[in-house]
Coordinates of C-alpha atoms in Angstrom, one line a residue:
M1 CA 17.8 -38.4 19.7
I2 CA 18.9 -41.3 17.5
W3 CA 20.7 -38.8 15.5
A4 CA 21.5 -36.5 18.4
N5 CA 24.1 -39.1 20.1
I6 CA 25.2 -40.5 16.3
K7 CA 26.7 -36.6 15.7
N8 CA 27.4 -36.2 19.6
A9 CA 29.7 -39.6 19.2
L10 CA 30.8 -38.2 15.7
L11 CA 32.4 -35.6 17.6
A12 CA 33.3 -36.9 20.2
K13 CA 35.4 -39.3 17.5
L14 CA 36.9 -36.2 15.9
K15 CA 37.9 -35.6 19.4
E16 CA 39.5 -38.6 20.6
E17 CA 41.0 -39.9 17.0
R18 CA 43.0 -35.7 17.3
Y19 CA 41.8 -34.5 13.4
F20 CA 42.0 -31.4 14.7
D21 CA 43.8 -29.8 17.7
F22 CA 42.1 -27.9 20.5
S23 CA 43.3 -25.6 23.0
P24 CA 42.4 -27.6 26.8
Q25 CA 40.0 -25.1 26.7
E26 CA 38.8 -25.9 23.2
N27 CA 39.0 -29.2 24.9
S28 CA 36.6 -28.5 27.3
L29 CA 33.4 -27.0 25.4
I30 CA 33.4 -29.9 23.3
A31 CA 33.6 -32.8 26.5
F32 CA 31.0 -30.0 27.8
M33 CA 28.6 -29.4 24.5
L34 CA 28.4 -34.3 24.7
G35 CA 26.8 -33.5 28.7
D36 CA 23.4 -33.6 29.4
S37 CA 24.0 -29.6 30.9
V38 CA 22.5 -27.0 29.6
T39 CA 24.4 -23.8 30.5
F40 CA 27.6 -22.6 29.6
E41 CA 28.2 -20.5 32.7
Q42 CA 30.7 -22.2 33.8
Q43 CA 32.8 -21.9 30.7
Q44 CA 36.0 -20.0 30.1
Q45 CA 35.8 -17.5 26.8
E46 CA 38.9 -18.1 25.3
A47 CA 36.9 -21.1 24.1
L48 CA 35.1 -20.0 21.6
S49 CA 38.1 -20.0 19.1
L50 CA 36.2 -23.1 18.4
F51 CA 33.8 -21.3 16.4
A52 CA 36.1 -19.4 13.9
T53 CA 33.2 -17.6 12.2
P54 CA 29.4 -16.8 12.5
D55 CA 29.1 -19.4 10.2
E56 CA 30.6 -21.7 11.8
F57 CA 28.5 -20.9 15.4
L58 CA 26.0 -21.1 13.4
Q59 CA 26.4 -24.5 11.6
F60 CA 26.9 -25.6 14.7
L61 CA 23.6 -25.2 15.9
V62 CA 22.4 -26.8 12.6
F63 CA 24.7 -29.6 12.6
F64 CA 22.8 -30.1 16.0
K65 CA 19.5 -28.6 15.9
E66 CA 18.3 -31.7 17.9
W67 CA 19.6 -30.2 21.0
S68 CA 17.3 -28.7 23.5
L69 CA 15.7 -25.2 22.9
E70 CA 16.6 -23.9 26.2
K71 CA 20.0 -26.4 25.3
K72 CA 20.7 -23.9 21.4
V73 CA 19.1 -20.6 23.7
G74 CA 22.3 -21.3 26.4
L75 CA 25.0 -21.8 23.7
V76 CA 24.2 -19.2 22.1
S77 CA 24.0 -17.0 25.4
Y78 CA 27.8 -18.0 26.2
Y79 CA 28.7 -17.3 22.3
L80 CA 26.6 -13.6 22.2
Q81 CA 28.8 -12.4 25.6
T82 CA 31.8 -11.3 24.5
K83 CA 30.5 -9.7 20.7
S84 CA 30.0 -6.2 20.0
L85 CA 26.6 -5.3 19.3
D86 CA 26.8 -4.9 15.7
E87 CA 28.2 -9.0 15.6
Q88 CA 24.9 -9.9 17.7
K89 CA 22.4 -7.6 15.8
N90 CA 24.8 -9.6 12.9
I91 CA 24.2 -12.8 14.3
L92 CA 20.7 -13.1 15.9
T93 CA 19.4 -11.7 12.1
K94 CA 20.7 -15.1 10.7
L95 CA 18.8 -16.6 13.6
A96 CA 15.3 -16.1 12.6
D97 CA 15.6 -19.0 9.3
M98 CA 15.8 -21.0 13.1
P99 CA 11.6 -20.4 13.9
D100 CA 11.7 -22.3 17.0
L101 CA 15.4 -20.3 19.2
H102 CA 14.2 -17.4 17.2
D103 CA 11.3 -17.0 19.0
E104 CA 12.8 -18.5 21.6
L105 CA 15.6 -15.9 21.4
R106 CA 13.1 -13.1 21.8
S107 CA 11.4 -13.3 24.9
I108 CA 15.0 -13.1 26.5
K109 CA 15.0 -10.5 28.6
Q110 CA 19.2 -9.9 27.4
F111 CA 18.7 -10.5 23.8
Q112 CA 15.3 -7.7 23.6
S113 CA 16.6 -4.6 23.9
I114 CA 18.9 -5.9 21.2
Y115 CA 15.9 -7.3 18.6
L116 CA 13.8 -4.1 19.8
T117 CA 16.8 -2.0 18.6
M118 CA 17.0 -3.7 15.0
A119 CA 13.0 -3.8 14.8
A120 CA 13.6 0.5 15.5
E121 CA 16.0 1.0 13.3
K122 CA 14.0 -1.0 10.1
G123 CA 10.4 1.5 11.2
D124 CA 9.3 -1.5 11.7
V125 CA 6.1 -0.7 14.5
E126 CA 4.3 -4.2 14.6
K127 CA 8.1 -6.2 15.3
V128 CA 8.4 -3.1 18.2
H129 CA 4.7 -4.0 19.3
A130 CA 4.9 -7.1 19.6
L131 CA 8.4 -6.8 22.0
V132 CA 6.4 -4.6 24.5
Q133 CA 4.2 -6.8 24.2
Q134 CA 6.5 -9.4 26.0
G135 CA 7.9 -6.7 28.2
A136 CA 10.7 -4.8 26.2
D137 CA 10.9 -1.5 27.0
V138 CA 9.5 1.2 24.5
N139 CA 11.5 4.2 26.0
A140 CA 15.2 2.9 24.9
V141 CA 14.5 3.1 20.8
L142 CA 11.6 5.9 20.5
G143 CA 14.4 8.5 19.3
I144 CA 14.9 6.0 16.3
L145 CA 11.6 5.3 16.1
F146 CA 10.2 9.0 15.8
S147 CA 14.1 8.4 13.3
K148 CA 12.9 6.0 11.3
A149 CA 8.8 6.3 11.0
K150 CA 7.7 9.3 12.6
Y151 CA 4.4 8.8 11.2
A152 CA 4.1 5.0 12.0
T153 CA 4.8 5.7 15.1
L154 CA 2.6 8.1 16.1
W155 CA -0.9 6.0 14.7
W156 CA 0.4 3.0 16.7
L157 CA 0.7 5.7 19.3
H158 CA -2.4 6.5 18.8
A159 CA -3.8 3.2 18.4
H160 CA -2.2 1.3 21.5
P161 CA -2.7 4.0 24.7
E162 CA -1.8 0.9 26.3
V163 CA 2.0 1.8 24.9
C164 CA 2.0 5.3 25.5
E165 CA 1.4 4.4 29.7
K166 CA 4.6 3.1 29.2
I167 CA 6.8 5.9 28.4
T168 CA 8.5 7.7 30.7
Q169 CA 10.1 10.3 31.2
A170 CA 13.5 9.5 30.1
G171 CA 11.7 8.5 26.9
M172 CA 10.0 12.4 26.2
S173 CA 13.3 13.2 26.5
S174 CA 15.6 11.2 24.5
A175 CA 16.3 13.1 21.0
V176 CA 15.4 12.4 17.5
L177 CA 18.6 10.2 16.0
E178 CA 18.3 11.5 12.0
G179 CA 15.9 13.3 9.5
K180 CA 13.9 16.6 9.7
D181 CA 14.2 16.8 13.3
K182 CA 17.3 16.0 14.6
D183 CA 18.2 16.4 17.4
M184 CA 14.9 17.8 18.9
T185 CA 13.2 15.4 22.1
I186 CA 10.4 13.7 21.3
A187 CA 8.6 16.1 23.4
D188 CA 9.0 18.9 21.0
V189 CA 8.5 16.9 18.1
M190 CA 4.8 16.1 19.8
L191 CA 3.5 19.9 20.9
T192 CA 5.1 21.1 17.1
S193 CA 3.4 18.6 14.8
K194 CA -0.2 18.2 14.0
K195 CA -0.5 14.9 15.1
G196 CA 1.8 14.4 18.6
G197 CA -1.1 17.4 18.8
Q198 CA -3.5 15.2 18.7
L199 CA -2.6 12.2 21.0
L200 CA -0.8 15.1 23.6
Q201 CA -4.7 15.9 23.3
E202 CA -6.1 12.6 23.8
N203 CA -3.9 11.9 26.7
A204 CA -3.6 13.6 30.3
R205 CA -1.0 11.5 30.8
L206 CA 1.6 13.0 28.2
K207 CA 0.8 16.5 29.1
D208 CA 2.1 15.6 32.1
F209 CA 5.3 15.2 30.8
Y210 CA 5.5 18.8 29.8
P211 CA 6.0 21.8 32.4
Q212 CA 3.1 23.4 33.8
A213 CA 3.5 26.6 31.2
I214 CA 4.7 26.7 27.5
A215 CA 5.5 30.0 26.0
G216 CA 3.9 32.1 29.0
E217 CA 0.8 29.8 29.0
P218 CA -0.8 26.4 30.1
I219 CA -0.6 23.4 27.2
T220 CA -3.7 23.1 27.0
T221 CA -4.9 26.1 25.8
Y222 CA -1.8 25.9 23.8
L223 CA -3.1 23.1 22.1
S224 CA -6.4 24.5 22.2
E225 CA -5.0 27.7 20.5
R226 CA -2.7 25.3 17.6
E227 CA -6.4 23.3 17.3
A228 CA -7.9 26.5 15.9
E229 CA -4.8 27.0 13.9
I230 CA -5.4 24.2 11.2
Q231 CA -8.6 22.2 12.5
S232 CA -9.8 20.9 10.0
H233 CA -12.9 19.8 8.3
Q234 CA -12.7 16.9 9.5
S235 CA -13.6 15.5 12.4
G236 CA -11.2 15.0 15.5
F237 CA -8.7 17.4 16.4
F238 CA -7.0 16.7 13.5
K239 CA -7.5 14.0 10.3
P240 CA -7.1 10.8 11.5
F241 CA -4.7 9.3 11.6
V242 CA -3.5 7.1 8.2
H243 CA -1.7 4.2 8.6
P244 CA 1.6 4.4 6.0
L245 CA 0.7 0.6 4.9
A246 CA -2.9 1.1 4.5
K247 CA -1.8 4.4 2.1
A248 CA 0.4 2.0 0.3
F249 CA -2.0 -0.1 -0.3
L250 CA -5.1 2.1 -1.0
Q251 CA -3.1 3.4 -3.9
Q252 CA -1.7 0.0 -5.1
V253 CA -5.6 -0.3 -5.1
V254 CA -6.8 3.0 -7.3
R255 CA -3.7 1.9 -9.3
G256 CA -4.8 -1.5 -10.3
G257 CA -2.2 -2.8 -9.0
M258 CA -4.6 -6.0 -8.0
K259 CA -1.5 -7.9 -7.6
E260 CA 0.8 -6.0 -5.6
A261 CA -2.7 -5.0 -3.4
E262 CA -2.7 -8.4 -2.6
K263 CA 0.6 -9.4 -1.5
M264 CA 0.1 -7.4 1.0
L265 CA -2.7 -8.5 2.4
N266 CA -0.4 -11.8 2.6
D267 CA 2.8 -10.1 3.9
N268 CA 0.9 -8.1 6.4
P269 CA -1.8 -10.6 8.5
R270 CA -1.7 -9.0 11.8
M271 CA -2.8 -5.4 10.0
R272 CA -5.2 -6.4 7.1
Q273 CA -8.8 -5.8 8.8
V274 CA -6.5 -1.8 8.6
L275 CA -5.5 -2.4 5.2
L276 CA -9.1 -3.1 4.7
T277 CA -11.2 -1.3 6.2
T278 CA -9.2 2.1 7.0
K279 CA -10.9 5.6 4.9
A280 CA -8.1 7.5 2.8
I281 CA -7.6 9.8 -0.1
V282 CA -5.7 8.9 -3.0
R283 CA -4.6 9.8 -5.9
D284 CA -4.8 7.0 -9.4
H285 CA -3.9 7.5 -12.4
A286 CA -5.7 10.9 -13.6
G287 CA -4.3 12.6 -10.4
R288 CA -8.2 12.6 -9.2
K289 CA -8.1 12.3 -5.4
I290 CA -10.2 10.1 -4.4
E291 CA -11.4 9.6 -1.0
G292 CA -13.0 6.2 0.7
A293 CA -11.7 2.1 1.3
S294 CA -10.2 -0.4 -0.2
L295 CA -14.4 -2.2 -1.9
Q296 CA -15.2 2.0 -1.9
L297 CA -12.4 2.4 -4.0
A298 CA -12.5 -1.2 -6.6
L299 CA -16.7 -0.3 -6.5
G300 CA -15.9 3.4 -7.7
A301 CA -13.4 2.5 -10.9
K302 CA -15.8 -0.5 -11.6
D303 CA -13.1 -2.9 -12.0
V304 CA -14.8 -5.7 -11.8
S305 CA -14.5 -8.8 -13.2
I306 CA -16.4 -10.1 -16.5
G307 CA -16.1 -13.9 -15.6
R308 CA -15.8 -16.8 -13.3
H309 CA -12.6 -15.1 -12.8
E310 CA -11.2 -13.2 -9.8
E311 CA -10.9 -8.3 -10.4
M312 CA -9.5 -6.0 -7.9
A313 CA -13.4 -6.2 -6.3
E314 CA -14.3 -9.5 -5.9
M315 CA -10.1 -10.1 -4.7
L316 CA -10.5 -7.9 -1.3
E317 CA -14.5 -9.3 -1.0
R318 CA -12.8 -12.0 -0.5
Y319 CA -10.4 -11.1 2.4
M320 CA -13.1 -9.3 4.0
K321 CA -15.0 -12.2 4.2
E322 CA -12.7 -13.4 6.7
L323 CA -12.8 -10.3 9.0
P324 CA -14.8 -10.3 12.3
D325 CA -18.2 -8.7 11.5
G326 CA -16.5 -9.3 7.0
E327 CA -20.0 -9.1 6.0
K328 CA -21.6 -6.6 8.2
E329 CA -18.3 -4.1 6.5
I330 CA -18.2 -5.1 3.1
A331 CA -22.5 -4.0 3.3
I332 CA -21.2 -0.9 5.0
Q333 CA -18.6 0.0 2.1
K334 CA -21.2 -0.6 -0.8
A335 CA -23.8 1.9 0.9
A336 CA -21.1 4.2 1.4
Q337 CA -20.4 4.6 -2.5
F338 CA -23.3 4.7 -3.9
P339 CA -25.4 6.2 -1.4
E340 CA -29.1 7.6 -2.1
G341 CA -29.0 10.4 -4.9
W342 CA -25.6 9.3 -6.9
E343 CA -27.4 8.7 -9.3
Q344 CA -29.0 11.5 -10.1
E345 CA -25.0 13.0 -9.9
E346 CA -24.2 10.7 -12.6
E347 CA -26.9 11.1 -14.4
T348 CA -26.3 15.5 -13.8
R349 CA -22.1 14.9 -14.8
K350 CA -23.0 12.9 -18.0
R351 CA -25.6 15.4 -19.3
A352 CA -22.8 18.5 -18.9
D353 CA -19.7 16.5 -20.1
S354 CA -21.7 15.5 -23.0
A355 CA -22.5 19.1 -23.7
A356 CA -18.4 20.0 -23.6
L357 CA -17.8 17.3 -25.5
K358 CA -20.2 18.8 -28.6
E359 CA -19.4 22.0 -27.8
A360 CA -15.0 20.9 -28.4
F361 CA -16.8 19.1 -32.4
R362 CA -19.1 22.3 -32.9
A363 CA -15.8 25.1 -31.3
I364 CA -13.7 22.7 -34.0
G365 CA -16.3 22.5 -36.5
V366 CA -15.8 26.5 -37.5
S367 CA -12.6 27.0 -36.7
I368 CA -10.8 28.7 -39.3
N369 CA -6.8 28.4 -38.4
Y370 CA -5.3 27.1 -36.3
A371 CA -5.3 28.4 -33.1
E372 CA -8.4 28.8 -33.1
E373 CA -9.0 25.4 -33.3
E374 CA -6.2 24.6 -30.4
R375 CA -8.3 27.2 -28.0
A376 CA -11.1 24.4 -29.1
V377 CA -9.3 21.9 -27.6
N378 CA -8.1 23.9 -24.9
A379 CA -11.1 24.6 -23.5
F380 CA -12.5 21.4 -23.0
K381 CA -9.7 19.6 -21.5
A382 CA -10.1 22.6 -18.6
Y383 CA -13.1 21.5 -18.7
L384 CA -12.7 17.7 -17.5
A385 CA -9.1 19.6 -15.6
R386 CA -11.5 21.1 -13.0
Q387 CA -13.5 17.3 -12.5
K388 CA -9.7 16.9 -9.9
E389 CA -10.4 19.5 -8.1
K390 CA -12.7 18.3 -5.8
V391 CA -12.5 14.9 -4.0
V392 CA -14.4 12.1 -5.7
R393 CA -16.4 9.8 -2.8
T394 CA -19.1 9.1 -4.4
G395 CA -20.7 7.1 -8.0
F396 CA -18.7 5.7 -10.4
H397 CA -14.5 7.9 -10.8
F398 CA -15.0 8.6 -14.4
N399 CA -17.7 8.5 -16.7
D400 CA -17.1 6.0 -19.2
Q401 CA -19.1 6.5 -22.0
L402 CA -17.8 10.0 -22.6
Y403 CA -14.2 8.1 -24.4
P404 CA -17.6 6.4 -26.7
E405 CA -19.2 9.7 -26.7
A406 CA -16.3 11.1 -27.9
L407 CA -15.7 8.9 -31.4
E408 CA -18.3 8.3 -32.0
Q409 CA -18.7 12.6 -32.6
Y410 CA -15.5 11.9 -33.9
D411 CA -17.4 9.9 -37.0
Q412 CA -20.3 11.8 -36.9
H413 CA -17.8 15.1 -37.7
Y414 CA -15.2 12.8 -40.0
K415 CA -15.9 13.8 -44.1
R416 CA -17.3 17.0 -42.6
F417 CA -13.4 17.7 -40.3
G418 CA -12.3 16.8 -44.4
G419 CA -10.8 12.9 -44.1
W420 CA -8.2 11.3 -43.2
L421 CA -5.5 13.7 -43.5
S422 CA -7.3 16.7 -42.1
Q423 CA -6.1 18.8 -39.2
K424 CA -9.3 18.5 -37.7
N425 CA -10.3 15.4 -37.6
R426 CA -6.0 14.9 -36.2
L427 CA -6.6 17.4 -33.8
A428 CA -9.8 15.8 -32.0
M429 CA -8.9 12.6 -33.0
I430 CA -5.1 12.7 -30.6
K431 CA -6.6 15.8 -27.6
V432 CA -10.1 15.9 -27.2
A433 CA -10.4 11.6 -27.6
G434 CA -6.4 11.1 -26.8
E435 CA -7.4 13.8 -23.5
I436 CA -10.6 10.9 -22.6
E437 CA -7.9 8.5 -22.1
C438 CA -5.8 10.8 -19.9
Y439 CA -8.9 10.3 -17.6
F440 CA -9.6 6.6 -17.3
T441 CA -9.6 4.1 -14.9
A442 CA -6.6 2.0 -14.1
N443 CA -8.4 -1.4 -15.0
L444 CA -10.0 0.3 -17.8
A445 CA -6.6 1.4 -19.4
Q446 CA -5.4 -2.1 -18.8
A447 CA -8.0 -4.2 -20.5
M448 CA -6.6 -1.2 -23.8
C449 CA -3.5 -2.8 -23.1
D450 CA -4.1 -6.4 -24.1
G451 CA -6.6 -5.7 -26.4
V452 CA -10.9 -5.1 -25.6
G453 CA -11.6 -7.8 -28.1
K454 CA -10.0 -9.9 -26.0
V455 CA -10.6 -9.3 -22.7
L456 CA -14.4 -9.0 -24.0
D457 CA -14.3 -11.7 -26.0
N458 CA -12.9 -14.4 -23.9
K459 CA -14.1 -12.9 -20.3
A460 CA -10.2 -12.7 -19.8
K461 CA -8.8 -12.1 -16.5
L462 CA -6.7 -8.6 -16.7
S463 CA -2.2 -9.0 -17.1
R464 CA -3.0 -5.4 -15.3
S465 CA -0.1 -4.3 -18.0
L466 CA -0.4 -0.4 -18.4
L467 CA 2.5 -0.8 -21.3
L468 CA 1.6 -0.7 -25.2
K469 CA 1.6 -3.5 -26.8
D470 CA 3.1 -2.3 -30.2
N471 CA 5.7 0.3 -28.3
S472 CA 7.2 -1.0 -25.2
A473 CA 8.3 2.4 -23.7
Y474 CA 5.6 4.3 -23.5
S475 CA 3.1 3.2 -21.3
F476 CA -0.4 4.1 -21.1
F477 CA -0.6 6.8 -18.9
H478 CA 2.3 8.8 -20.6
P479 CA 2.7 12.1 -20.3
D480 CA 2.7 12.8 -24.1
L481 CA -0.9 11.3 -23.8
G482 CA -4.0 13.7 -25.6
K483 CA -1.1 15.8 -27.2
S484 CA 1.2 13.6 -29.8
H485 CA -1.2 10.5 -28.8
F486 CA -3.5 9.2 -28.7
V487 CA -3.7 4.7 -27.5
F488 CA -6.0 2.6 -29.9
N489 CA -7.6 -0.8 -29.4
F490 CA -4.2 -2.4 -31.0
Y491 CA -5.6 -6.5 -30.4
D492 CA -8.9 -5.5 -32.8
A493 CA -6.8 -3.1 -35.1
A494 CA -4.6 -6.8 -36.2
K495 CA -7.5 -8.8 -36.0
R496 CA -8.9 -6.8 -38.8
G497 CA -5.7 -5.8 -40.8
D498 CA -6.3 -2.8 -40.3
A499 CA -7.1 0.5 -37.7
S500 CA -9.7 2.4 -40.6
Y501 CA -12.4 0.5 -38.8
L502 CA -11.0 2.3 -35.4
P503 CA -13.8 5.3 -34.4
S504 CA -17.0 3.3 -35.2
W505 CA -15.7 -0.7 -34.2
A506 CA -13.5 0.9 -31.2
R507 CA -16.7 2.5 -29.6
V508 CA -18.5 -0.3 -30.0
R509 CA -16.3 -2.7 -28.2
V510 CA -15.8 -0.2 -25.4
Q511 CA -18.6 0.8 -25.0
N512 CA -20.0 -3.4 -24.7
L513 CA -16.4 -3.7 -21.9
C514 CA -18.3 -1.4 -20.1
Q515 CA -21.9 -1.6 -19.4
T516 CA -20.5 -5.5 -18.9
K517 CA -18.1 -4.5 -15.8
T518 CA -21.0 -2.1 -14.8
L519 CA -23.7 -5.3 -15.4
S520 CA -20.8 -7.3 -13.4
L521 CA -20.7 -5.0 -10.7
Q522 CA -24.8 -5.1 -10.6
K523 CA -24.7 -8.1 -9.4
L524 CA -22.3 -7.7 -6.0
M525 CA -24.4 -4.8 -4.4
P526 CA -27.3 -5.9 -2.4
L527 CA -30.7 -6.7 -3.6
Q528 CA -32.5 -3.2 -2.8
Y529 CA -30.2 -1.8 -4.7
H530 CA -30.8 -3.4 -8.1
R531 CA -34.6 -2.2 -6.9
R532 CA -33.8 1.6 -6.8
Q533 CA -31.1 1.8 -8.9
T534 CA -31.4 -0.3 -12.2
P535 CA -32.3 2.2 -14.9
A536 CA -29.0 4.3 -14.1
W537 CA -27.1 1.5 -13.9
C538 CA -26.7 0.6 -17.6
V539 CA -24.7 3.4 -18.2
M540 CA -23.8 2.7 -22.0
M541 CA -27.0 2.2 -23.2

């Protein structure tokens, strides 16, 4: 209160000493601001020339930050009366730096429509939802929302049926402003899109906005026929809604983006439950289609710590424990990733992988020309590629025993293939071992980039970089990997001073890292899994 009095006295002194020439209207406004009144309804608009620019107005609010919230709201309302919509948006956006004033303005009806439009134009359905809860009219921005974020908006309406109850005929008749659905009404978009069709099936009230007949038949019949046309293999009318932010989050998890994933959790606290528990199909760097919720994806990739620090799985568990029933959700995801019988499937895959690898080396060995060697390599590549045709839902994403086994085969065939300068050995290393590297999980590739020995010896936290140390222009998953080059363990090569050790030493290092990760993963699992699965967990022994 003392500072408020001092500032009032300073302003009065400036006025009294005529440091500036104020108009009568400006003098009236200054006198009014120095008083106790909190409303500015009686002031003339000409007095606003006191604030030459929007920035001067904002600086004035900062100068009198000790004013009551009610008085500051009154001044903002008075100032914005004659401003254009764009000018109002600009001022209100800048006022976000004053949280108390910003929150109060959002709750005032005359500003809600502006805040609502601003949120819709950004496609921010969470802010739209908060404003709708405060009484804003969602119908006014449906056209904008379907233009900027159709999928997220449909997901939001699906998740919040109470919002659907607020939709009116005017809202359903509003037009999409841009994008592929431009000029279509909201009603038409819902009727012709998969997710919109699901929403109509779920919500009888929304169906009431349509004519009795669509294409000559009742709307219920029309929707049923569309369901038959595009019926999903999953339960429900169409595939379950997946929030776009959740899909992006899971993509970061499966691709080893630990910093990015944690940032998304911190930037979207109200969405944490959705981010951590949503299940979706995403693709990893290898191109595998993998389905699961966040912790499932991390466990399947063996993205676990081998030291006292956190890697992806530990970080996700920490956030999940903060959720309601978080421990239960953790147990559910672990059980889903490693269900009864997953070990047998893992062993079957390992045997098939081993057989295909040995056949590739056998075929290279008996080949008499380059064309036959290429056919042998291409047959192995085709075998690995077929693994990407199925969606991975349980167990490990990748048989990390295959790479050390390939290096062992290389060792065994090295002299037989003709030594260091042999075309057969180059082919085996670049196009067989290198092709297997194309299928590495993100965290295993990141360990290779950091130096497997460095990670293993120091139990070091992954830097999460996929850039190669000797040539940062190349990322690990470069398109030419397995074609013109392979990636070797640069850290250990530099440490030993040469690369002649490569196959045998690298095999041991990678093998030990994968085995250590398997043991760390075992510690994260419930005790019943240890008893049931111990023989199969140590896949690298």
